[in-house]
Amino acid sequence: MYLHLGNNVLVRKRDIVGIFDLDNTSQSWKTRGFLANAEKKGRIVNAAGTELPKSFVVCAENSRDQKICLSQLNSSTLAKRGESTGFAVNEPL
């Protein structure tokens, strides 16, 4: 099964590591560093197009092949899309 992130970008649900709200998580220096490092390595996929991204999805086929997909959709919207097709969503601690 796949999850549509916007702008014709689809990811396999089994590859999704996490769905994160960009406003809340980018307040942490660790998250900002993580995203900056991913951008430097060319692992960012812009599914937001010209829109301002609201969330990001960490995907990994394996431990070495990680990509970050920026989406213009809210993290809750993406989670609901996933739940409607059998995707398990855990609340943050």
GROMACS .gro file of N, CA and C in nm:
model
  279
    1MET      N    1   0.083  -0.118   0.000
    1MET     CA    2   0.000   0.000   0.000
    1MET      C    3   0.088   0.125   0.000
    2TYR      N    4   0.031   0.231  -0.051
    2TYR     CA    5   0.104   0.356  -0.065
    2TYR      C    6   0.031   0.469   0.006
    3LEU      N    7   0.106   0.572   0.043
    3LEU     CA    8   0.050   0.692   0.103
    3LEU      C    9   0.083   0.809   0.011
    4HIS      N   10  -0.020   0.884  -0.028
    4HIS     CA   11  -0.002   1.000  -0.115
    4HIS      C   12   0.033   1.121  -0.029
    5LEU      N   13   0.148   1.184  -0.057
    5LEU     CA   14   0.195   1.298   0.022
    5LEU      C   15   0.163   1.432  -0.041
    6GLY      N   16   0.113   1.431  -0.165
    6GLY     CA   17   0.087   1.554  -0.238
    6GLY      C   18   0.180   1.566  -0.357
    7ASN      N   19   0.141   1.646  -0.455
    7ASN     CA   20   0.223   1.669  -0.575
    7ASN      C   21   0.267   1.540  -0.643
    8ASN      N   22   0.177   1.444  -0.651
    8ASN     CA   23   0.203   1.316  -0.716
    8ASN      C   24   0.319   1.238  -0.656
    9VAL      N   25   0.346   1.257  -0.527
    9VAL     CA   26   0.450   1.182  -0.458
    9VAL      C   27   0.383   1.076  -0.372
   10LEU      N   28   0.421   0.951  -0.396
   10LEU     CA   29   0.370   0.837  -0.321
   10LEU      C   30   0.487   0.767  -0.251
   11VAL      N   31   0.463   0.719  -0.130
   11VAL     CA   32   0.564   0.639  -0.060
   11VAL      C   33   0.498   0.509  -0.014
   12ARG      N   34   0.578   0.403  -0.013
   12ARG     CA   35   0.526   0.276   0.037
   12ARG      C   36   0.510   0.286   0.189
   13LYS      N   37   0.397   0.242   0.238
   13LYS     CA   38   0.370   0.251   0.381
   13LYS      C   39   0.471   0.173   0.464
   14ARG      N   40   0.519   0.062   0.412
   14ARG     CA   41   0.614  -0.017   0.489
   14ARG      C   42   0.749   0.052   0.504
   15ASP      N   43   0.776   0.153   0.420
   15ASP     CA   44   0.901   0.228   0.427
   15ASP      C   45   0.894   0.348   0.522
   16ILE      N   46   0.774   0.382   0.570
   16ILE     CA   47   0.757   0.501   0.654
   16ILE      C   48   0.808   0.472   0.795
   17VAL      N   49   0.902   0.555   0.839
   17VAL     CA   50   0.956   0.547   0.974
   17VAL      C   51   0.875   0.636   1.067
   18GLY      N   52   0.836   0.754   1.018
   18GLY     CA   53   0.759   0.846   1.100
   18GLY      C   54   0.704   0.962   1.021
   19ILE      N   55   0.595   1.019   1.071
   19ILE     CA   56   0.532   1.138   1.014
   19ILE      C   57   0.539   1.246   1.121
   20PHE      N   58   0.595   1.362   1.086
   20PHE     CA   59   0.623   1.464   1.186
   20PHE      C   60   0.568   1.600   1.144
   21ASP      N   61   0.517   1.674   1.241
   21ASP     CA   62   0.470   1.810   1.220
   21ASP      C   63   0.593   1.902   1.214
   22LEU      N   64   0.606   1.976   1.108
   22LEU     CA   65   0.725   2.058   1.088
   22LEU      C   66   0.733   2.174   1.188
   23ASP      N   67   0.619   2.236   1.220
   23ASP     CA   68   0.621   2.350   1.313
   23ASP      C   69   0.667   2.308   1.452
   24ASN      N   70   0.614   2.198   1.502
   24ASN     CA   71   0.649   2.153   1.638
   24ASN      C   72   0.790   2.097   1.647
   25THR      N   73   0.828   2.014   1.552
   25THR     CA   74   0.957   1.946   1.562
   25THR      C   75   1.075   2.034   1.524
   26SER      N   76   1.054   2.133   1.440
   26SER     CA   77   1.167   2.216   1.396
   26SER      C   78   1.212   2.315   1.502
   27GLN      N   79   1.146   2.318   1.616
   27GLN     CA   80   1.190   2.403   1.726
   27GLN      C   81   1.314   2.344   1.794
   28SER      N   82   1.334   2.214   1.777
   28SER     CA   83   1.448   2.147   1.838
   28SER      C   84   1.572   2.161   1.749
   29TRP      N   85   1.686   2.188   1.809
   29TRP     CA   86   1.810   2.200   1.731
   29TRP      C   87   1.848   2.066   1.671
   30LYS      N   88   1.808   1.957   1.735
   30LYS     CA   89   1.840   1.825   1.682
   30LYS      C   90   1.765   1.799   1.551
   31THR      N   91   1.639   1.837   1.548
   31THR     CA   92   1.561   1.817   1.425
   31THR      C   93   1.611   1.908   1.314
   32ARG      N   94   1.642   2.032   1.347
   32ARG     CA   95   1.695   2.124   1.245
   32ARG      C   96   1.827   2.070   1.189
   33GLY      N   97   1.911   2.016   1.275
   33GLY     CA   98   2.037   1.956   1.230
   33GLY      C   99   2.013   1.833   1.143
   34PHE      N  100   1.917   1.750   1.182
   34PHE     CA  101   1.882   1.630   1.106
   34PHE      C  102   1.836   1.668   0.965
   35LEU      N  103   1.748   1.768   0.957
   35LEU     CA  104   1.697   1.811   0.826
   35LEU      C  105   1.806   1.878   0.742
   36ALA      N  106   1.892   1.956   0.805
   36ALA     CA  107   2.001   2.022   0.733
   36ALA      C  108   2.098   1.918   0.678
   37ASN      N  109   2.128   1.816   0.756
   37ASN     CA  110   2.218   1.709   0.712
   37ASN      C  111   2.156   1.632   0.596
   38ALA      N  112   2.026   1.604   0.604
   38ALA     CA  113   1.958   1.533   0.495
   38ALA      C  114   1.959   1.616   0.367
   39GLU      N  115   1.941   1.747   0.382
   39GLU     CA  116   1.944   1.834   0.264
   39GLU      C  117   2.083   1.837   0.202
   40LYS      N  118   2.185   1.842   0.286
   40LYS     CA  119   2.323   1.843   0.237
   40LYS      C  120   2.355   1.715   0.160
   41LYS      N  121   2.299   1.603   0.204
   41LYS     CA  122   2.323   1.474   0.138
   41LYS      C  123   2.229   1.450   0.020
   42GLY      N  124   2.139   1.542  -0.008
   42GLY     CA  125   2.048   1.529  -0.121
   42GLY      C  126   1.937   1.428  -0.098
   43ARG      N  127   1.895   1.413   0.025
   43ARG     CA  128   1.793   1.313   0.058
   43ARG      C  129   1.655   1.374   0.083
   44ILE      N  130   1.639   1.500   0.048
   44ILE     CA  131   1.509   1.567   0.066
   44ILE      C  132   1.430   1.557  -0.064
   45VAL      N  133   1.303   1.515  -0.051
   45VAL     CA  134   1.210   1.512  -0.163
   45VAL      C  135   1.101   1.614  -0.132
   46ASN      N  136   1.082   1.712  -0.220
   46ASN     CA  137   0.985   1.817  -0.196
   46ASN      C  138   0.851   1.780  -0.257
   47ALA      N  139   0.761   1.726  -0.174
   47ALA     CA  140   0.626   1.694  -0.219
   47ALA      C  141   0.532   1.811  -0.195
   48ALA      N  142   0.584   1.921  -0.141
   48ALA     CA  143   0.503   2.039  -0.113
   48ALA      C  144   0.492   2.130  -0.235
   49GLY      N  145   0.579   2.112  -0.332
   49GLY     CA  146   0.578   2.198  -0.450
   49GLY      C  147   0.612   2.341  -0.411
   50THR      N  148   0.527   2.434  -0.450
   50THR     CA  149   0.549   2.575  -0.418
   50THR      C  150   0.483   2.615  -0.287
   51GLU      N  151   0.409   2.524  -0.227
   51GLU     CA  152   0.342   2.549  -0.098
   51GLU      C  153   0.443   2.542   0.016
   52LEU      N  154   0.411   2.604   0.126
   52LEU     CA  155   0.493   2.597   0.246
   52LEU      C  156   0.474   2.458   0.310
   53PRO      N  157   0.582   2.383   0.333
   53PRO     CA  158   0.566   2.249   0.391
   53PRO      C  159   0.515   2.258   0.535
   54LYS      N  160   0.424   2.167   0.570
   54LYS     CA  161   0.368   2.162   0.705
   54LYS      C  162   0.414   2.038   0.781
   55SER      N  163   0.463   1.938   0.707
   55SER     CA  164   0.506   1.815   0.772
   55SER      C  165   0.619   1.752   0.693
   56PHE      N  166   0.685   1.655   0.756
   56PHE     CA  167   0.783   1.576   0.684
   56PHE      C  168   0.768   1.430   0.723
   57VAL      N  169   0.800   1.343   0.627
   57VAL     CA  170   0.788   1.200   0.644
   57VAL      C  171   0.926   1.139   0.625
   58VAL      N  172   0.971   1.064   0.723
   58VAL     CA  173   1.099   0.994   0.713
   58VAL      C  174   1.070   0.855   0.658
   59CYS      N  175   1.137   0.822   0.548
   59CYS     CA  176   1.118   0.693   0.482
   59CYS      C  177   1.253   0.624   0.468
   60ALA      N  178   1.251   0.493   0.481
   60ALA     CA  179   1.375   0.416   0.465
   60ALA      C  180   1.342   0.277   0.415
   61GLU      N  181   1.395   0.242   0.298
   61GLU     CA  182   1.383   0.104   0.249
   61GLU      C  183   1.474   0.013   0.329
   62ASN      N  184   1.589   0.067   0.370
   62ASN     CA  185   1.682  -0.004   0.456
   62ASN      C  186   1.756   0.102   0.538
   63SER      N  187   1.847   0.061   0.623
   63SER     CA  188   1.914   0.156   0.712
   63SER      C  189   2.005   0.255   0.639
   64ARG      N  190   2.044   0.225   0.517
   64ARG     CA  191   2.135   0.313   0.443
   64ARG      C  192   2.064   0.403   0.344
   65ASP      N  193   1.941   0.372   0.310
   65ASP     CA  194   1.869   0.444   0.205
   65ASP      C  195   1.752   0.522   0.265
   66GLN      N  196   1.783   0.631   0.333
   66GLN     CA  197   1.681   0.711   0.400
   66GLN      C  198   1.651   0.836   0.320
   67LYS      N  199   1.523   0.875   0.313
   67LYS     CA  200   1.487   1.000   0.248
   67LYS      C  201   1.383   1.071   0.333
   68ILE      N  202   1.379   1.202   0.318
   68ILE     CA  203   1.286   1.286   0.391
   68ILE      C  204   1.195   1.353   0.288
   69CYS      N  205   1.065   1.333   0.303
   69CYS     CA  206   0.968   1.392   0.211
   69CYS      C  207   0.895   1.506   0.280
   70LEU      N  208   0.907   1.625   0.225
   70LEU     CA  209   0.833   1.740   0.276
   70LEU      C  210   0.695   1.742   0.213
   71SER      N  211   0.592   1.771   0.292
   71SER     CA  212   0.455   1.771   0.241
   71SER      C  213   0.382   1.897   0.284
   72GLN      N  214   0.293   1.945   0.198
   72GLN     CA  215   0.212   2.062   0.232
   72GLN      C  216   0.092   2.022   0.318
   73LEU      N  217   0.072   1.892   0.338
   73LEU     CA  218  -0.039   1.843   0.419
   73LEU      C  219   0.002   1.833   0.566
   74ASN      N  220  -0.094   1.853   0.655
   74ASN     CA  221  -0.069   1.840   0.799
   74ASN      C  222  -0.033   1.696   0.832
   75SER      N  223   0.045   1.678   0.936
   75SER     CA  224   0.081   1.543   0.979
   75SER      C  225  -0.043   1.463   1.019
   76SER      N  226  -0.142   1.530   1.078
   76SER     CA  227  -0.265   1.459   1.117
   76SER      C  228  -0.343   1.413   0.994
   77THR      N  229  -0.342   1.492   0.888
   77THR     CA  230  -0.409   1.453   0.763
   77THR      C  231  -0.341   1.331   0.703
   78LEU      N  232  -0.209   1.330   0.701
   78LEU     CA  233  -0.135   1.216   0.649
   78LEU      C  234  -0.161   1.091   0.733
   79ALA      N  235  -0.164   1.109   0.865
   79ALA     CA  236  -0.191   0.995   0.953
   79ALA      C  237  -0.331   0.939   0.930
   80LYS      N  238  -0.429   1.027   0.911
   80LYS     CA  239  -0.566   0.981   0.885
   80LYS      C  240  -0.575   0.908   0.751
   81ARG      N  241  -0.504   0.957   0.652
   81ARG     CA  242  -0.501   0.888   0.522
   81ARG      C  243  -0.443   0.748   0.539
   82GLY      N  244  -0.340   0.739   0.619
   82GLY     CA  245  -0.279   0.609   0.642
   82GLY      C  246  -0.369   0.516   0.721
   83GLU      N  247  -0.436   0.568   0.822
   83GLU     CA  248  -0.525   0.486   0.904
   83GLU      C  249  -0.640   0.430   0.824
   84SER      N  250  -0.689   0.507   0.729
   84SER     CA  251  -0.806   0.464   0.650
   84SER      C  252  -0.774   0.341   0.563
   85THR      N  253  -0.645   0.315   0.543
   85THR     CA  254  -0.607   0.198   0.463
   85THR      C  255  -0.526   0.098   0.545
   86GLY      N  256  -0.542   0.102   0.678
   86GLY     CA  257  -0.480   0.002   0.763
   86GLY      C  258  -0.341   0.033   0.812
   87PHE      N  259  -0.301   0.158   0.818
   87PHE     CA  260  -0.169   0.199   0.864
   87PHE      C  261  -0.179   0.228   1.014
   88ALA      N  262  -0.097   0.166   1.096
   88ALA     CA  263  -0.100   0.186   1.240
   88ALA      C  264  -0.033   0.318   1.275
   89VAL      N  265  -0.103   0.400   1.353
   89VAL     CA  266  -0.050   0.530   1.392
   89VAL      C  267  -0.039   0.533   1.543
   90ASN      N  268   0.081   0.566   1.594
   90ASN     CA  269   0.104   0.578   1.737
   90ASN      C  270   0.111   0.724   1.775
   91GLU      N  271   0.055   0.758   1.888
   91GLU     CA  272   0.061   0.894   1.939
   91GLU      C  273   0.201   0.918   1.997
   92PRO      N  274   0.250   1.044   1.993
   92PRO     CA  275   0.380   1.074   2.053
   92PRO      C  276   0.375   1.053   2.204
   93LEU      N  277   0.491   1.025   2.263
   93LEU     CA  278   0.499   1.004   2.407
   93LEU      C  279   0.481   1.132   2.483
   0.00000   0.00000   0.00000
